[in-house]
XYZ file of C-alpha atoms in Angstrom:
380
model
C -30.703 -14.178 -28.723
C -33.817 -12.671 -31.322
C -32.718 -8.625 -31.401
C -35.349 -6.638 -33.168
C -33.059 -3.357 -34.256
C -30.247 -3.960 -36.246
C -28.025 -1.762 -32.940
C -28.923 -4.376 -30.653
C -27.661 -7.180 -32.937
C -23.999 -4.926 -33.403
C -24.173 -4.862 -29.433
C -24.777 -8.886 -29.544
C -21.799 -9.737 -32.380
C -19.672 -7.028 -30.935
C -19.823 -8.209 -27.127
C -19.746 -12.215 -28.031
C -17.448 -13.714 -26.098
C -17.347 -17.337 -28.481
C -19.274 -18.699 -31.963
C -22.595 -17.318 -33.109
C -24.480 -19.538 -34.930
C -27.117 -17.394 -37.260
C -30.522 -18.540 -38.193
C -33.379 -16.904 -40.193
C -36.253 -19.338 -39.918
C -34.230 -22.380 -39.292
C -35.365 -24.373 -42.095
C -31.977 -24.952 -44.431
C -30.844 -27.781 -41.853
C -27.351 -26.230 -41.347
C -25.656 -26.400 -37.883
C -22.935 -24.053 -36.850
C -21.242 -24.134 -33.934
C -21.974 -21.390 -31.562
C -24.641 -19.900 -29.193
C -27.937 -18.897 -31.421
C -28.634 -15.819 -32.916
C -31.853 -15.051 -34.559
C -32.560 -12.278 -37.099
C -36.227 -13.537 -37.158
C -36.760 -10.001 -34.985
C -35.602 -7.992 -38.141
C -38.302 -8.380 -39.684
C -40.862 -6.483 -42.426
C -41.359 -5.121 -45.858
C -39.905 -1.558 -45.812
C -40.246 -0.436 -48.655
C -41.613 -1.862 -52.186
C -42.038 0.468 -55.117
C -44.127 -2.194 -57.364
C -43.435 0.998 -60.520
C -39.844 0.788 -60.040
C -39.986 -3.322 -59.533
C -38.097 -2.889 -56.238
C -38.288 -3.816 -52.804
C -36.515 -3.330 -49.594
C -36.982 -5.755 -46.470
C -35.496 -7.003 -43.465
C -33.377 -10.324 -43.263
C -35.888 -12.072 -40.953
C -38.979 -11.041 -43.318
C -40.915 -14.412 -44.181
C -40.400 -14.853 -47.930
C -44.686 -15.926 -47.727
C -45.087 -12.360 -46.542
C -42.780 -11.194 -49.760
C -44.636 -13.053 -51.979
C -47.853 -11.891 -50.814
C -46.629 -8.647 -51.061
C -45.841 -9.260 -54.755
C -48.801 -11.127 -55.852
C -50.771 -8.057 -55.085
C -49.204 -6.557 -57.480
C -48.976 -9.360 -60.127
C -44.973 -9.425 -59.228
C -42.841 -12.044 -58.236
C -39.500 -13.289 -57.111
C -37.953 -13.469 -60.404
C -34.989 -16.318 -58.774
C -38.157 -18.560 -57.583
C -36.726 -19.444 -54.328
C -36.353 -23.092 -53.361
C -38.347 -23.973 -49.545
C -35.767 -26.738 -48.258
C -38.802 -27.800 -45.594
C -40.032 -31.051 -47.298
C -37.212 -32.501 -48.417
C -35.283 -31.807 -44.991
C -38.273 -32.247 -42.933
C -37.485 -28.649 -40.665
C -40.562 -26.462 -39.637
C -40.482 -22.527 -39.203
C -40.505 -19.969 -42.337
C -37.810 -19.189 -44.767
C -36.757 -15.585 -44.336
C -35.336 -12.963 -47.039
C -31.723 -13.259 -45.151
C -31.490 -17.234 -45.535
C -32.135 -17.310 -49.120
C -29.954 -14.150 -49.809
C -27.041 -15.932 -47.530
C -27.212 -19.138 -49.203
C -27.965 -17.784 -53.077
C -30.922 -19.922 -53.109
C -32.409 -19.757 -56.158
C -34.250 -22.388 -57.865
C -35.169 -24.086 -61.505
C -35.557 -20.493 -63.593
C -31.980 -19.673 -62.755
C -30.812 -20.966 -65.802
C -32.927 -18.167 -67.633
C -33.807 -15.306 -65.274
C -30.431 -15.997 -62.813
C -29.468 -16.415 -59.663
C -30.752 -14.739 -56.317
C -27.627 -12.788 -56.288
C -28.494 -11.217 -59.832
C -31.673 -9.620 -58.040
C -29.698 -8.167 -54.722
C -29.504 -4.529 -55.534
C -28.242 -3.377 -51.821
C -27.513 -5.317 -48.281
C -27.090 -3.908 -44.803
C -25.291 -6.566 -42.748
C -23.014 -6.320 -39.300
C -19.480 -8.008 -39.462
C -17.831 -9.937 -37.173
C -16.201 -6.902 -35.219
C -19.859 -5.322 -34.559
C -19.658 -2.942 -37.227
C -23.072 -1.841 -39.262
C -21.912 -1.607 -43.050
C -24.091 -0.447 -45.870
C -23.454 -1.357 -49.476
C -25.534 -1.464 -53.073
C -28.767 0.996 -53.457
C -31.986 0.984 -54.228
C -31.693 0.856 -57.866
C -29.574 -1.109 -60.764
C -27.707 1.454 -61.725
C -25.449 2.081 -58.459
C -21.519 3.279 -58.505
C -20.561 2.229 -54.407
C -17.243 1.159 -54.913
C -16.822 -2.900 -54.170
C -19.687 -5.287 -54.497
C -20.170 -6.516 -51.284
C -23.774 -7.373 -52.637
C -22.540 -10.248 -54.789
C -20.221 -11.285 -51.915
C -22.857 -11.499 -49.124
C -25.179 -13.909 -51.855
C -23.599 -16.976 -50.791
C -21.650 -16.486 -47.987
C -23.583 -18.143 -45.688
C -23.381 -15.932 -42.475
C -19.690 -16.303 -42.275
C -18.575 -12.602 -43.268
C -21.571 -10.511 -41.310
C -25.420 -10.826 -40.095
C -27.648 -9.422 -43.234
C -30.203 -6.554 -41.754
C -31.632 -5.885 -44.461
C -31.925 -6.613 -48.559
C -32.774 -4.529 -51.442
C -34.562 -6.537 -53.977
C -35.228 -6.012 -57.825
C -38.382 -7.787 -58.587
C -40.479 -8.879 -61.896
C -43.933 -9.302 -63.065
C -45.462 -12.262 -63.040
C -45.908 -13.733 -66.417
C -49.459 -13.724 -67.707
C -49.427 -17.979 -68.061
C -47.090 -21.040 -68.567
C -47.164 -24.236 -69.873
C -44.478 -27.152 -69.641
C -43.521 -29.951 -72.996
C -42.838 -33.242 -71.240
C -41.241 -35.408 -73.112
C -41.243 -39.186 -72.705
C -38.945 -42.134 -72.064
C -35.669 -40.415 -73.304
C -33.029 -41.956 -71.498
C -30.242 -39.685 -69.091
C -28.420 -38.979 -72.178
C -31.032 -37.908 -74.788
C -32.669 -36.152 -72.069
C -29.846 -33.722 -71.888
C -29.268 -33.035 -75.465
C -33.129 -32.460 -75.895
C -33.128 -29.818 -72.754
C -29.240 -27.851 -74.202
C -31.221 -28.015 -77.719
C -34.166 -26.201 -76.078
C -31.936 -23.803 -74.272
C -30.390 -22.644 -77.543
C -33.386 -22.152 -79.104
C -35.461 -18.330 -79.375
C -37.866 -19.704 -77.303
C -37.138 -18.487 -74.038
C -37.206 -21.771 -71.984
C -37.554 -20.772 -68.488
C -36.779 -24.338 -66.898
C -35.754 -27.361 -67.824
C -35.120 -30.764 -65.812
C -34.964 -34.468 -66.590
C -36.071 -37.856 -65.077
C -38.220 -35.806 -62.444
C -40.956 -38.991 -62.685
C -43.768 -35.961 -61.952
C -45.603 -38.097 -63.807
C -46.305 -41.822 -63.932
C -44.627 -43.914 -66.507
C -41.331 -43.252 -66.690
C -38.425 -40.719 -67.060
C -39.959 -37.235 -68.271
C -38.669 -34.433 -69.926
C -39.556 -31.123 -68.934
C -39.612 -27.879 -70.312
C -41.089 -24.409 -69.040
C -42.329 -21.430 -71.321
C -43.890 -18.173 -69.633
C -45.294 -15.239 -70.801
C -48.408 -14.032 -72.901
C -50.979 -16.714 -73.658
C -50.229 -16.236 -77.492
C -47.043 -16.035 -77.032
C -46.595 -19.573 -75.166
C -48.562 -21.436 -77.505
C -46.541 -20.126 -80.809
C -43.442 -20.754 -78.915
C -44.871 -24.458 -77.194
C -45.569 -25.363 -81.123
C -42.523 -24.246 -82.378
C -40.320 -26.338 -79.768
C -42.050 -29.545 -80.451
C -40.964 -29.065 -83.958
C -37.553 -28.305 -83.205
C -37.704 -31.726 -80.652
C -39.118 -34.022 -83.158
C -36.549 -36.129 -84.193
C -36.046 -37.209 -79.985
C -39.693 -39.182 -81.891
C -40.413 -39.053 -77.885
C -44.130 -39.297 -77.098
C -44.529 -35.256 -76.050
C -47.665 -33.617 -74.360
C -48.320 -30.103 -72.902
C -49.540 -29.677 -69.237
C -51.828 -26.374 -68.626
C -50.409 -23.867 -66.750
C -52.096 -25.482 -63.066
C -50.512 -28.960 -63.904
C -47.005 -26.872 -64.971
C -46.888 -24.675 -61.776
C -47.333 -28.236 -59.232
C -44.889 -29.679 -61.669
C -41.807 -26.818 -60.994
C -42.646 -26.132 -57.738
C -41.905 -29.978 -56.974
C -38.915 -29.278 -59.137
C -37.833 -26.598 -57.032
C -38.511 -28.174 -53.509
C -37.366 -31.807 -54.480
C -40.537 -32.854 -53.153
C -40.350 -36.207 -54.353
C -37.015 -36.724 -51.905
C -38.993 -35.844 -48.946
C -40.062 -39.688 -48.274
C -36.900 -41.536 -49.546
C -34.643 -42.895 -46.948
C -31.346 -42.674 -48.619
C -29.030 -39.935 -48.037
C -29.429 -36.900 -50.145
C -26.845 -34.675 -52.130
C -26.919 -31.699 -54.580
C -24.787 -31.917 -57.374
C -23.369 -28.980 -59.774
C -21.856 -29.546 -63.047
C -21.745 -28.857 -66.518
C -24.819 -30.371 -68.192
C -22.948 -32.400 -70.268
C -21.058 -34.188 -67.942
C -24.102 -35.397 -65.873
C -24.853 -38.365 -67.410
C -21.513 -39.546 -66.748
C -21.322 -38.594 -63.571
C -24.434 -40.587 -62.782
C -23.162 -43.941 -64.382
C -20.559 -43.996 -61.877
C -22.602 -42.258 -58.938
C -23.399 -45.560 -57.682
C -26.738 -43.282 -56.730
C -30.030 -44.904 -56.238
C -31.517 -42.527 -58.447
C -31.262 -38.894 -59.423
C -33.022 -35.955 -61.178
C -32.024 -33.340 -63.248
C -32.526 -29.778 -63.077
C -30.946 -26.350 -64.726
C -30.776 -28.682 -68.710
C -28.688 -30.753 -66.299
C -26.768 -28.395 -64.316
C -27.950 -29.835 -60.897
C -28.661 -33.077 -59.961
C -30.864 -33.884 -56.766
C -28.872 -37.527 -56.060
C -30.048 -40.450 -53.521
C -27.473 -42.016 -52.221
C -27.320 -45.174 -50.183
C -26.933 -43.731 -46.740
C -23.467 -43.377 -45.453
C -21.571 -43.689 -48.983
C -19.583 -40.652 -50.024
C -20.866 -39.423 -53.578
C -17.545 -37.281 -53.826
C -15.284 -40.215 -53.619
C -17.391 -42.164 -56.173
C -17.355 -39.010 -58.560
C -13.853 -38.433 -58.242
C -12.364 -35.164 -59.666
C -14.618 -33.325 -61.607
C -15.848 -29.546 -62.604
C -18.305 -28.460 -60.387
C -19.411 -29.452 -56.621
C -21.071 -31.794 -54.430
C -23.030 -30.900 -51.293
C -24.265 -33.396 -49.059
C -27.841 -32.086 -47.853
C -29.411 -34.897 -45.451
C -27.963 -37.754 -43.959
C -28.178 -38.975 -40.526
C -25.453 -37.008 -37.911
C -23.005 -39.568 -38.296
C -22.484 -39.572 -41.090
C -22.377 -35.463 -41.149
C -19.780 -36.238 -38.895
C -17.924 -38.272 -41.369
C -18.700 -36.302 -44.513
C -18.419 -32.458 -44.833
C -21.491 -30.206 -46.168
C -19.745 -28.634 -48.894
C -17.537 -29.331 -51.426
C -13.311 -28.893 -50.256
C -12.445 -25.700 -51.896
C -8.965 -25.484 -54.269
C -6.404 -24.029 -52.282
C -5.900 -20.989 -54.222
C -9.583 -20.732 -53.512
C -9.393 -21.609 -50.227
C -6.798 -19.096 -49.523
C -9.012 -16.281 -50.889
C -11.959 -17.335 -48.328
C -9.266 -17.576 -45.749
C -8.501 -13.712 -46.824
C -11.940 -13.086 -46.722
C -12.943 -14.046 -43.879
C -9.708 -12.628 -41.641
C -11.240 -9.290 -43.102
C -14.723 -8.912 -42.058
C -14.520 -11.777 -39.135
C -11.181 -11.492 -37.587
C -12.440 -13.541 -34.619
C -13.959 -16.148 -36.455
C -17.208 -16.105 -34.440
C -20.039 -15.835 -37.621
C -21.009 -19.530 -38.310
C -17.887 -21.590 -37.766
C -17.706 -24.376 -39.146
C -19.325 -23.458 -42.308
C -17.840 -22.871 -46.181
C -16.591 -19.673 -46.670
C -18.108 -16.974 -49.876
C -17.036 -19.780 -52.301
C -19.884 -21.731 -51.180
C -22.351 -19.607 -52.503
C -21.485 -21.464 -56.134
C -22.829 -24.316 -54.492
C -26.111 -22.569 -53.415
């Protein structure tokens, strides 16, 4: 089922006799239960105001077309989006709706925020057939309860997104990255929460990436005017001297392969192993990895998230044991998605208030069963 009007998909969800399973452009590797239904039909730019940094679209709008859209104007996507197609090995185009439900957002979230922080408005269908409008067009909007925020993250399981309102940012006018050299998992991560709580403005920061040959690397973003970057760039390398790691700059060409490959884990894409997403608080990730019993791992968000190989089959979770934050198991073979579940087990006080959630706008539990509830969008 691919309706093109956001009636006909009400009609769809509101005669559905079982499951729906939703897809934008199919390329996040998730597999609800339920017969298909595409929002790739919804799709379009309808309206972007590049003076008032905003932009409205439909949920089945190619992110490439949005960022065309933007680069005309010398805007971007401020969340930097991650594209899950290499490292899953999926085909088709991420949409506006998939990265919205999931929250993806990628290695400038520790900085700029998540995708959820730049959702100003959402038009999505529940699970009874209703059409429901919430947020604006603007930052400033009084509408009662953030269903915005709730829909970032959800993952199709409370309504069908039509349509997003976007704020959006201008591109910075160049960027360079400070890698850092043969600092071990440990040192890494006090070098990256000493950048972050510096005045520099550090836009991303991961660890043990091996972007480049010889060993763990360091990395760490500035954007902005050229002047700007270089004052800052110098500055940093002061305040990192005592690491006495070997440190070089990469331009801004090198700097914008090296955090798109960030973003996109494009160095997973070969591996064999199974492959998980961890989140945490940056301290605790070195730990964590001692006892992974991984077969390696990088860094992201000064530590954050880890992208973790695992051997294939072996639950990460039950190595890890109890900790603060979540583990999502992102590619492995179906048996072992049979074994394992994709997300994290919520808390049961959690748990109850996804339960709650859900009853609410899905009573008939028909939008992508078998997926986390709203809590998962922590995980995104």
């Amino acid at each position: 089922m691919k309706p093109d009007t956001e009636a006909a998909l009400a009609d769809i969800v509101k005669s559905a006799k079982g499951p729906l399973a939703i897809q934008g452009g199919g390329t996040r590797g998730l597999s609800p239960r339920g017969d298909l239904l595409s929002v790739a039909g919804l799709s379009g730019i309808t309206l972007y105001e590049p003076g008032a940094l905003t932009m409205v679209a439909q949920a089945g709008t190619p992110i490439s077309e949005i960022e065309a859209a933007l680069a005309a104007e010398n805007q971007r996507l401020a969340f930097e989006p991650m594209d899950h197609r290499a490292v899953l090995g999926t085909q088709g185009d991420p949409t506006l709706g998939g990265v919205i439900s999931a929250n993806v957002s990628g290695p400038r979230r520790i900085q700029g925020g998540s995708a959820r922080d730049y959702a100003l408005g959402v038009r999505f269908v529940d699970g009874t057939g209703a059409a429901v409008k919430n947020g604006g067009r603007v930052m400033k909007n009084v509408t009662g309860y953030d269903l915005v925020k709730l829909m970032c993250g959800a993952f199709g399981t409370l309504g069908v997104l039509t349509e997003v309102s976007l704020k959006v940012l201008p591109s910075p006018e160049t960027q360079g990255t400070l890698m850092l050299r043969g600092l071990d998992d440990v040192a890494g991560v006090r070098a990256m929460s000493a950048a972050m709580g510096s005045p520099y403005e550090i836009t991303g920061a991961a660890h043990c990436a091996k972007i480049m040959e010889g060993g763990s690397v360091t990395a760490l973003r500035i954007e902005g005017f050229e002047t700007s970057v270089a004052y800052r760039m110098d500055r940093l390398k002061d305040l990192l001297k005592d690491f006495k790691a070997d440190m070089n700059v990469a331009d801004a060409t090198m700097s914008d392969w090296i955090w798109k490959s960030v973003r996109d884990a494009t160095l997973l894409a070969e591996v064999p192993e199974d492959i998980w997403r961890v989140c945490c608080k940056p301290s605790d990730a070195p730990a964590l990895m001692a006892r992974s019993g991984a077969v390696g791992w990088y860094f992201d968000w000064a530590g954050g998230l880890i992208w973790v190989r695992m051997p294939a089959g072996d639950d990460l979770r039950a190595s890890l044991g109890a900790f603060d934050g979540h583990a999502t198991l992102v590619r492995a073979s179906e048996a072992t998605r049979a074994a394992l579940p994709t997300f994290h087990p919520e808390a049961p006080g959690v748990a109850k208030i996804s339960a709650g959630l859900r009853a609410r706008f899905d009573p008939r539990g028909i939008l992508n069963p078998g997926l986390m509830g709203p809590v998962a969008r922590e995980v995104a």
